[in-house]
Amino acid sequence: MRSIVELRNHPLELYKFRKRLTICAGFVLLLFLTLFTRFFYLQVTQGEHYHTLAEANRISIAPLVPNRGLILDRNGKILAQNYSTYTLELTPNKIPDLDATLKELANYVEITPSDLEQFRKLLRENKRFKSLPIRSRLTDEEVARFAANRYRFPGVEIQARILRYYPYGELAAHVVGYISRISDKDLEQLEASGELDNYRGSHFIGRIGIEQSYEQELHGITGFDEVETDAAGRSIRVLSRTPPISGNNLVLSLDIDLQQVANDAFGDRRGALVAIDPTNGEVLAFVSKPGFDANLFVGGIDHKNWKQLNESIDRPLNNRALRGVYPPGSTFKPFMALAALELGLRSPWYTISDIGYFSLPGTERRYRDWKVGGHGRVDLHKSLVVSCDTYYYGLAHDMGIDRIHNYIKQFGLGEKTGIDINGEVDGLLPSREWKMRRHNQRWYAGDTISVGIGQGYVLATPLQLAFSTGIIANRGKAFQPHFVKQVTNSQTGVTRELPKNLLYTVDHETQNMELVHRALVDVTKPGGTAASAAAGARYTFAGKTGTSQVIGIKQNERYKEELVAERHRDHAMFVAYAPADNPKIALSVLVENGGSGGSTAAPVARQVLDYFLLGILPESKTADPVAASEHTHPH
């Protein structure tokens, strides 16, 4: 059989082979080009980004919380300071069985029912990934015992914290305020204001008073550590540190010793006292009685103490000096008298015959004087010295509410003073327009009569009364009240004086202001309503007593204090300034349900003035002669 010989086309096969080889080489080249492009993109174009991510896996940022600035009184006594403590904290989302963990923790660290209650309250108010404290102020023994058993408790840590302490407790709580834990609402506000980054790692923020109003000065600037970590997230070493900057220290105009004297002068009575320097607006004393211990709020107040404070009939959380509004009573009369002189409605020699009451023409209703039978012949000077109601009933009727409102508003009544802590209320200096807007009623002549003696619709805070009295003391100059006197930079140590702020000057005739001034001095002399409280004083001071009515009395009845429940009795009021010829202090005193201003409120003021001007403590106190001599004020 003839064999068949297959003939190959070598050139064609070689061509096909080279073609396939070229295609494979091109495909490989394309793959390398793709890899190179990706490599270039990762290493060059996105190199910085991925380097940062890699470093983030290796390096963590730990915030360093700054020390909060100190708060001191005018003599350098510390009102708010810091201390270090160990706190036991739990992160709920890292704990598999929270209840079991809490139960087991009690074997190593004392946890009271109050601690548990406060922790569960925080748990309800905060996100579960936050670290929440269950015990503060751990002892060294408790720290050691827990540290030895740390491995048993995932999600539980001991943290070193800086807490706030208020050495004077409730004495200055309404002024200094307090700090408490930052809430979710606080975080939202900080984020909206662009300040959230500066609060990384911080757990506390100011709530009321100076702590809140000067939060930015006191908080400081947060620092941070760059920490190298291993794969398990444990710290290996600190790579770099940006130290925190402590908050600035604040020096207040408040004199804590004067504050103590004023507070003690009230005894167990409720009330308020505000004392300012009328020449610059510095607040020297600011008492709201009763008060509260600000230390209870640091870290969170427990339910028992909160309920006791919040439900107390004495309302210790209410800042009476700043937010309490009361009819000013007869302390309103000096402004009425000055208005009468300035508007030409009364002359110094104009007299009335006070028979014990005033009636509007054509009516039978009697607006009674506090003194049965009246004061006889009364001119403007005597009207202030003996506090004649009848004189001011007639004056108010002649003046009318429009002129009363427009003139007396210059003295700050019915408006906020602008003091440098939050929460101040307006008070009320009524007008026709206000009554129509508020009650949808027209203004009646009888409304004006009551306003003339500081009753009816007119309301003022003790702060406003001190401010307005300071304007008379300073002969028409109105300085804005303020607490912070100096700010000391924590880095440089340089102290910055805050300037006094002259708001305005009330236009007046000098002789008219002097006439009112002389009458207010004679209020404290024999025959005046504050004579007993001023007896034996080694200085001259001016003042005005007042009684603020709490409940109405029927036409045919007389007010008898012994027949009225204690909390329905009149409030006692007193305003004063001293020394009379060169005032360095102006003050207002309110004693709730205290009755007569001359017998109850004026003696409180006398103790404050004695200490401020002479360094004399009340007789019931044992004074250190050296301390007393050193304390005489160089104001």
XYZ file of C-alpha atoms in Angstrom:
635
model
C 0.000 0.000 0.000
C 1.365 3.311 -1.005
C 1.917 5.569 2.019
C 0.559 9.126 1.978
C 3.092 11.821 2.798
C 1.626 14.977 4.496
C 3.344 18.127 3.337
C 3.593 20.991 6.012
C 3.536 24.687 5.226
C 6.287 25.810 7.534
C 6.125 29.503 6.714
C 2.399 29.548 7.462
C 2.832 27.749 10.764
C 5.642 30.040 11.765
C 3.465 33.026 10.978
C 0.622 31.679 13.093
C 2.976 30.895 15.936
C 4.427 34.394 15.960
C 0.951 35.873 15.801
C -0.150 33.879 18.833
C 3.048 34.794 20.640
C 2.476 38.486 19.899
C -1.085 38.301 21.223
C 0.057 36.571 24.405
C 2.859 39.077 24.854
C 0.417 41.924 24.358
C -1.983 40.410 26.875
C 0.816 39.981 29.418
C 1.978 43.520 28.747
C -1.565 44.757 29.248
C -1.737 42.936 32.556
C 1.553 44.470 33.663
C 0.373 47.881 32.499
C -2.820 47.452 34.486
C -0.883 46.410 37.567
C 1.531 49.306 37.103
C -1.327 51.763 36.723
C -2.943 50.428 39.883
C 0.387 50.494 41.658
C 0.971 54.084 40.551
C -2.511 55.056 41.707
C -2.069 53.483 45.130
C 1.531 54.503 45.728
C 1.634 57.936 44.148
C -1.788 59.394 43.560
C -3.350 57.992 46.780
C -0.105 57.418 48.639
C -0.677 60.082 51.284
C -4.214 58.878 51.928
C -3.249 55.247 52.482
C -0.228 56.249 54.486
C -2.542 58.104 56.811
C -4.853 55.093 57.082
C -1.912 52.840 57.842
C -0.674 55.221 60.506
C -4.182 55.395 61.969
C -4.093 51.648 62.434
C -0.790 51.996 64.229
C -1.266 55.374 65.944
C -4.234 56.514 68.055
C -4.966 60.027 69.297
C -5.682 60.278 73.025
C -7.171 63.621 74.157
C -5.647 65.307 77.215
C -8.267 67.192 79.211
C -7.105 70.604 80.471
C -7.347 71.651 84.087
C -10.307 73.938 84.638
C -9.460 77.474 85.715
C -9.847 78.453 89.365
C -12.436 80.907 90.668
C -11.305 83.208 93.490
C -12.892 86.010 95.484
C -11.503 89.544 95.505
C -9.093 88.687 98.353
C -7.699 85.552 96.685
C -9.787 82.970 98.555
C -10.572 79.972 96.347
C -14.256 79.490 95.572
C -13.850 76.692 92.994
C -10.836 74.399 92.675
C -9.830 71.039 91.164
C -8.704 67.751 92.633
C -7.601 64.402 91.149
C -9.467 61.197 91.831
C -9.915 57.673 90.494
C -13.279 56.820 88.980
C -14.682 53.387 88.150
C -16.308 53.594 84.709
C -18.231 51.178 82.496
C -18.766 51.183 78.728
C -22.146 49.386 78.379
C -21.809 48.198 74.769
C -18.579 46.355 75.652
C -20.182 44.409 78.504
C -22.077 41.193 77.568
C -24.143 41.003 80.770
C -24.377 44.379 82.490
C -26.417 43.248 85.510
C -24.097 40.326 86.243
C -21.059 42.602 85.910
C -22.523 45.140 88.325
C -23.257 42.405 90.831
C -19.757 40.953 90.521
C -18.108 44.399 90.817
C -19.670 44.859 94.243
C -17.331 42.103 95.518
C -14.298 44.275 94.832
C -15.532 47.884 95.046
C -18.252 49.235 97.327
C -21.267 50.212 95.196
C -24.228 51.674 97.084
C -27.870 51.675 95.937
C -27.460 55.403 95.333
C -24.483 54.713 93.027
C -26.546 52.171 91.069
C -29.478 54.544 90.801
C -27.292 57.358 89.514
C -25.561 55.011 87.021
C -28.869 53.808 85.582
C -30.002 57.419 85.259
C -26.858 58.200 83.242
C -27.429 55.041 81.202
C -30.882 56.262 80.193
C -29.594 59.724 79.255
C -26.472 58.730 77.276
C -25.483 56.468 74.400
C -24.282 52.960 75.304
C -20.851 53.409 73.750
C -20.007 56.175 76.237
C -17.915 55.517 79.313
C -20.138 56.118 82.352
C -19.002 56.397 85.992
C -20.475 54.225 88.684
C -18.156 55.216 91.560
C -15.973 58.261 92.073
C -13.318 58.944 94.692
C -12.060 55.366 94.892
C -9.689 54.583 97.744
C -6.184 53.283 97.045
C -7.243 49.896 98.420
C -10.222 49.712 96.050
C -8.040 50.695 93.089
C -5.529 47.957 93.918
C -8.208 45.316 94.489
C -9.889 46.028 91.171
C -6.598 46.231 89.259
C -5.716 42.720 90.409
C -9.002 41.425 89.003
C -9.201 43.666 85.955
C -9.178 40.699 83.540
C -12.551 39.563 84.877
C -14.330 42.714 83.740
C -14.223 43.574 80.021
C -15.550 47.081 79.410
C -14.749 48.262 82.945
C -11.872 50.670 83.560
C -10.430 52.828 86.311
C -9.899 56.348 85.013
C -8.010 59.244 86.569
C -10.317 62.258 86.525
C -10.121 65.889 87.561
C -13.210 66.869 89.567
C -14.418 70.211 90.885
C -14.674 71.159 94.542
C -16.443 74.161 96.059
C -14.895 74.833 99.485
C -17.687 77.148 100.650
C -20.536 74.800 99.789
C -23.821 76.639 99.549
C -22.435 80.028 100.582
C -21.697 81.136 97.011
C -23.438 78.420 94.999
C -25.883 80.764 93.276
C -22.979 82.955 92.118
C -20.260 80.413 91.296
C -22.625 77.748 89.983
C -21.406 74.195 89.423
C -20.281 71.737 86.740
C -21.953 68.469 85.775
C -21.579 65.779 83.132
C -21.871 66.760 79.486
C -25.182 65.552 78.055
C -26.085 64.649 74.476
C -27.840 68.006 74.209
C -24.630 69.749 75.266
C -22.711 67.852 72.588
C -25.203 68.974 69.946
C -24.802 72.588 71.033
C -21.009 72.320 71.086
C -21.027 70.846 67.591
C -23.310 73.610 66.317
C -20.980 76.259 67.772
C -17.863 74.597 66.360
C -16.389 73.904 69.821
C -16.848 70.122 69.942
C -13.215 69.295 69.126
C -12.068 71.245 72.171
C -14.247 69.030 74.382
C -12.870 65.662 73.208
C -12.277 63.634 76.347
C -14.013 66.192 78.563
C -16.809 64.943 80.765
C -17.958 68.117 82.506
C -19.329 71.525 81.597
C -20.521 74.574 83.564
C -24.202 74.716 84.399
C -25.192 77.957 86.156
C -23.522 81.062 87.523
C -19.925 81.920 86.707
C -19.157 78.311 85.745
C -21.642 78.571 82.881
C -21.278 82.210 81.831
C -17.462 82.043 81.673
C -17.208 78.472 80.360
C -14.872 79.441 77.505
C -12.442 81.185 79.853
C -12.486 78.380 82.424
C -12.402 75.298 80.176
C -8.987 75.735 78.564
C -7.676 74.037 75.381
C -7.599 70.257 75.008
C -4.232 68.640 74.195
C -3.516 65.169 72.816
C -1.034 62.290 72.763
C -0.068 60.375 69.614
C 0.149 56.804 70.910
C 1.585 53.816 69.024
C -0.590 50.724 69.444
C -0.207 47.016 68.671
C -2.619 44.810 66.715
C -4.752 44.339 69.837
C -5.056 48.091 70.335
C -2.789 48.198 73.407
C -0.557 51.230 73.851
C 3.141 50.674 73.209
C 4.612 54.146 73.467
C 3.812 57.841 73.149
C 5.157 59.206 69.887
C 4.415 62.885 70.497
C 2.483 65.092 72.883
C 0.649 68.387 72.529
C 0.058 69.426 76.141
C -3.314 70.839 77.175
C -3.616 74.490 78.147
C -5.349 75.059 81.468
C -8.315 77.377 81.688
C -7.843 80.929 82.875
C -8.351 81.857 86.522
C -11.130 84.276 87.394
C -10.986 86.773 90.242
C -14.431 87.907 91.316
C -15.402 91.176 92.947
C -17.285 89.087 95.517
C -15.948 89.202 99.072
C -16.611 85.752 100.541
C -16.165 86.998 104.120
C -18.729 89.728 103.536
C -20.915 87.076 101.911
C -20.627 84.976 105.067
C -21.629 87.878 107.295
C -24.618 88.667 105.083
C -25.677 85.026 104.956
C -25.427 84.631 108.728
C -27.385 87.853 109.307
C -30.493 86.199 107.859
C -30.398 83.383 110.393
C -33.036 80.828 109.428
C -35.104 83.330 107.429
C -35.541 83.228 103.678
C -34.514 86.145 101.538
C -31.869 87.821 99.411
C -29.207 90.500 99.633
C -27.269 92.218 96.867
C -24.429 94.634 97.593
C -22.580 96.508 94.842
C -19.957 99.199 94.556
C -21.963 102.030 92.949
C -18.815 103.649 91.537
C -17.957 100.741 89.233
C -20.717 98.111 89.375
C -18.678 95.439 91.166
C -20.876 92.987 93.083
C -19.564 92.669 96.646
C -22.118 90.252 98.104
C -24.913 88.249 96.507
C -26.978 86.120 98.867
C -29.991 83.945 98.129
C -31.239 82.219 101.268
C -31.593 79.274 101.554
C -29.007 77.978 99.124
C -27.708 74.555 98.105
C -24.397 72.722 98.187
C -22.948 72.925 94.678
C -20.764 69.858 95.396
C -23.869 67.660 95.220
C -24.115 68.282 91.471
C -20.527 67.424 90.506
C -20.711 64.112 88.677
C -24.496 63.962 89.003
C -26.824 64.470 91.950
C -28.561 61.419 93.418
C -32.336 61.081 93.472
C -32.719 61.611 97.220
C -30.874 64.939 97.308
C -32.482 66.107 94.069
C -35.955 65.393 95.392
C -35.183 67.141 98.662
C -33.932 70.270 96.885
C -36.513 70.313 94.111
C -39.557 69.695 96.289
C -38.581 71.830 99.274
C -41.161 74.491 100.130
C -38.248 76.897 100.708
C -37.101 76.580 97.053
C -33.326 76.569 97.674
C -32.592 76.184 93.945
C -34.356 79.472 93.185
C -31.897 82.345 92.928
C -33.973 84.959 94.736
C -31.432 87.730 94.225
C -31.419 87.256 90.447
C -34.813 85.770 89.626
C -37.107 86.557 92.554
C -39.622 89.285 91.721
C -41.372 91.196 94.508
C -43.349 94.422 94.873
C -40.673 96.905 96.005
C -43.023 98.565 98.473
C -41.842 101.849 99.943
C -38.322 101.422 98.535
C -40.017 102.712 95.352
C -40.792 106.084 96.980
C -37.366 107.771 96.514
C -37.756 107.401 92.739
C -41.292 108.799 92.911
C -40.017 111.747 94.967
C -37.215 112.517 92.522
C -39.632 112.221 89.598
C -42.011 114.667 91.292
C -39.222 117.240 91.705
C -37.754 116.770 88.246
C -41.150 116.958 86.516
C -42.209 120.013 88.523
C -45.205 118.283 90.130
C -43.999 118.912 93.677
C -41.785 121.459 95.354
C -39.825 120.846 98.557
C -42.297 123.054 100.421
C -45.498 121.491 99.133
C -47.368 119.838 102.030
C -50.427 117.683 102.475
C -52.573 116.980 105.517
C -52.402 113.236 106.051
C -55.468 111.989 107.909
C -54.589 108.343 107.375
C -56.025 107.656 103.949
C -56.457 108.917 100.392
C -59.544 108.729 98.182
C -59.876 109.398 94.494
C -62.177 112.345 93.745
C -65.796 111.200 93.514
C -65.137 107.776 95.118
C -65.541 106.376 98.608
C -62.759 103.806 98.497
C -59.998 104.590 100.953
C -56.331 103.880 100.237
C -55.002 103.668 103.768
C -51.715 104.856 105.191
C -49.683 102.354 107.213
C -50.118 104.606 110.274
C -53.623 104.793 111.702
C -54.713 108.440 111.839
C -51.943 109.550 109.476
C -48.849 111.716 109.901
C -50.391 115.194 109.958
C -48.623 117.828 107.856
C -46.220 116.121 105.452
C -43.814 117.615 102.922
C -41.616 115.699 100.518
C -38.717 115.352 102.975
C -40.937 114.035 105.749
C -42.790 111.762 103.315
C -39.576 109.754 102.843
C -38.394 109.915 106.460
C -41.652 108.523 107.889
C -42.634 106.682 104.676
C -46.019 108.373 104.327
C -48.218 106.341 101.970
C -50.890 109.026 101.657
C -48.412 111.509 100.185
C -47.518 109.088 97.394
C -51.095 108.086 96.685
C -51.849 111.688 95.773
C -48.554 112.125 93.927
C -49.153 109.015 91.816
C -52.643 110.237 90.922
C -51.278 113.631 89.810
C -48.339 112.129 87.942
C -50.210 109.405 86.062
C -48.829 106.038 84.987
C -47.264 107.326 81.768
C -44.976 109.792 83.511
C -44.220 107.325 86.307
C -43.171 104.677 83.804
C -41.197 106.966 81.516
C -39.201 108.622 84.283
C -38.518 105.737 86.672
C -37.446 103.293 83.957
C -34.189 105.299 83.827
C -33.258 103.691 87.146
C -33.338 100.169 85.745
C -36.547 98.953 87.331
C -38.516 96.619 85.072
C -35.454 95.786 82.948
C -32.509 93.413 83.153
C -29.324 94.986 84.473
C -27.140 92.877 82.156
C -25.154 91.274 84.976
C -22.601 88.700 83.790
C -24.428 85.516 84.848
C -27.383 83.963 83.056
C -30.962 83.722 84.249
C -31.797 87.311 85.195
C -35.474 88.258 84.842
C -36.982 91.594 83.847
C -39.202 92.501 86.755
C -42.068 94.814 85.802
C -42.579 98.557 85.581
C -46.166 98.660 84.287
C -47.646 100.917 81.611
C -50.916 101.297 79.777
C -49.542 99.442 76.796
C -48.304 96.559 78.966
C -51.663 96.031 80.661
C -53.541 96.025 77.372
C -51.048 93.558 75.869
C -50.910 91.324 78.936
C -54.474 91.441 80.252
C -56.405 93.010 77.369
C -57.682 95.659 79.787
C -57.469 99.422 79.955
C -55.517 101.157 82.691
C -57.551 102.470 85.639
C -56.811 105.325 88.026
C -56.803 102.915 90.969
C -53.974 100.957 89.333
C -51.803 104.059 89.450
C -52.484 104.687 93.148
C -51.036 101.300 94.122
C -47.983 101.752 91.887
C -47.209 105.015 93.739
C -46.192 103.073 96.860
C -44.470 100.230 95.003
C -47.428 97.851 95.107
C -49.929 96.682 92.510
C -48.378 95.584 89.245
C -44.845 96.882 89.856
C -42.259 94.133 90.522
C -38.495 94.221 91.007
C -35.674 91.820 91.784
C -33.282 92.452 94.705
C -30.540 92.936 92.091
C -32.534 95.668 90.342
C -33.205 97.437 93.645
C -29.489 97.430 94.508
C -28.666 98.702 91.016
C -31.257 101.511 91.126
C -30.197 102.504 94.656
C -26.617 102.641 93.414
C -27.670 105.165 90.766
C -28.982 107.512 93.477
C -25.860 106.884 95.573
C -23.642 107.707 92.579
C -25.682 110.799 91.738
C -27.188 109.518 88.499
C -24.354 107.375 87.101
C -25.389 103.816 86.239
C -22.591 101.219 86.095
C -23.374 97.729 84.863
C -23.256 95.183 87.702
C -20.671 92.439 87.232
C -18.943 89.669 89.175
C -15.701 89.044 87.291
C -13.056 91.585 88.200
C -9.917 90.056 86.669
C -8.899 87.257 84.311
C -5.459 85.665 84.799
C -3.978 83.922 81.762
C -2.914 80.393 82.716
C 0.062 80.410 80.307
C 1.577 83.827 80.839
C 0.316 84.641 84.316
C -0.692 88.068 83.040
C -3.783 89.457 84.766
C -6.297 91.397 82.731
C -8.590 93.880 84.493
C -12.103 93.905 83.095
C -13.198 97.486 82.458
C -16.123 99.014 84.306
C -19.034 99.811 82.044
C -20.831 103.128 82.492
C -24.221 102.432 80.933
C -25.658 105.934 81.106
C -26.181 108.945 83.349
C -29.635 110.002 84.524
C -30.168 113.708 83.876
C -31.224 115.564 87.020
C -31.034 118.838 88.858
C -28.374 118.619 91.562
C -30.567 120.221 94.226
C -33.326 117.686 93.600
C -31.010 114.712 93.985
C -29.520 116.240 97.135
C -32.967 116.775 98.634
C -33.815 113.095 98.183
C -30.364 112.126 99.465
C -30.774 114.166 102.675
C -34.182 112.626 103.295
C -32.754 109.106 102.908
C -30.033 109.953 105.427
C -32.690 111.146 107.884
C -34.513 107.805 107.456
C -31.682 106.368 109.583
C -31.823 109.194 112.158
C -34.146 109.478 115.168
C -37.702 109.795 113.870
C -36.918 107.840 110.696
C -38.260 104.369 109.960
C -34.751 102.808 110.165
C -33.552 104.741 113.213
C -33.345 101.721 115.529
C -31.258 99.735 113.065
C -28.841 102.668 112.587
C -28.476 103.522 116.280
C -24.864 103.821 117.386
C -23.371 103.567 113.898
C -19.879 105.065 113.574
C -20.677 106.230 110.072
C -23.594 107.912 108.327
C -25.640 105.999 105.839
C -28.757 106.561 103.765
C -31.578 104.104 103.467
C -35.235 103.426 102.809
C -37.434 100.838 104.448
C -40.202 99.019 102.653
C -42.949 96.501 103.243
C -44.078 94.359 100.341
C -47.664 93.155 100.653
C -48.224 89.455 99.938
C -52.010 89.125 100.335
C -54.797 91.650 99.924
C -56.640 93.146 102.899
C -60.323 94.035 102.732
C -61.436 97.656 103.028
C -62.878 97.250 106.508
C -59.962 95.229 107.894
C -56.480 96.010 109.222
C -53.416 93.866 108.668
C -52.479 92.016 111.857
C -49.328 89.991 111.464
C -50.040 87.597 114.313
C -53.306 86.538 112.639
C -51.707 85.779 109.261
C -49.974 82.525 108.337
C -46.195 82.948 108.269
C -45.858 82.521 104.504
C -48.638 85.061 103.886
C -47.037 87.817 105.932
C -45.550 90.893 104.305
C -42.013 90.832 102.917
C -39.511 93.135 104.631
C -37.428 95.360 102.324
C -34.546 97.774 102.853
C -32.204 99.624 100.504
C -29.182 101.636 101.643
C -25.832 103.098 100.691
C -22.805 104.146 102.732
C -20.888 106.190 103.676
C -23.631 108.674 102.871
C -21.346 111.447 101.575
C -18.994 109.173 99.614
C -20.806 105.901 98.910
C -18.690 102.773 98.449
C -21.477 100.245 98.839
C -25.150 100.186 97.851
C -27.358 97.287 98.831
C -30.849 95.880 98.901
C -32.226 93.430 101.441
C -35.307 91.254 101.138
C -36.567 89.104 104.005
C -39.434 86.955 102.815
C -42.471 87.207 105.108
C -40.313 89.240 107.489
C -42.897 91.950 108.170
C -41.477 95.431 108.755
C -38.465 96.512 106.746
C -37.196 98.685 109.602
C -37.232 95.939 112.199
C -36.240 92.925 110.064
C -34.426 93.886 106.844
C -32.565 96.998 108.059
C -30.709 95.130 110.848
C -29.404 92.676 108.243
C -28.065 95.605 106.224
C -26.512 97.156 109.344
C -24.436 94.030 110.035
C -23.194 94.010 106.444
C -22.296 97.712 106.513
C -20.517 97.390 109.863
C -18.332 94.618 108.532
C -17.697 96.214 105.154
C -16.776 99.648 106.501
C -15.280 98.798 109.885
C -14.395 95.114 109.788
C -16.702 94.541 112.771
C -18.291 91.127 113.099
C -21.725 90.725 114.735
C -21.562 90.271 118.508
C -22.626 86.647 118.205
C -19.384 85.899 116.313
C -15.947 85.552 117.844
C -13.788 87.898 115.827
C -10.053 87.433 115.454
C -8.642 90.929 116.146
C -5.795 90.442 113.673
C -8.141 89.181 110.956
C -10.591 92.004 111.639
C -7.921 94.659 111.378
C -6.575 93.148 108.177
C -10.020 92.958 106.632
C -10.924 96.655 106.805
C -11.694 97.401 103.167
C -9.596 99.845 101.128
C -12.451 100.328 98.631
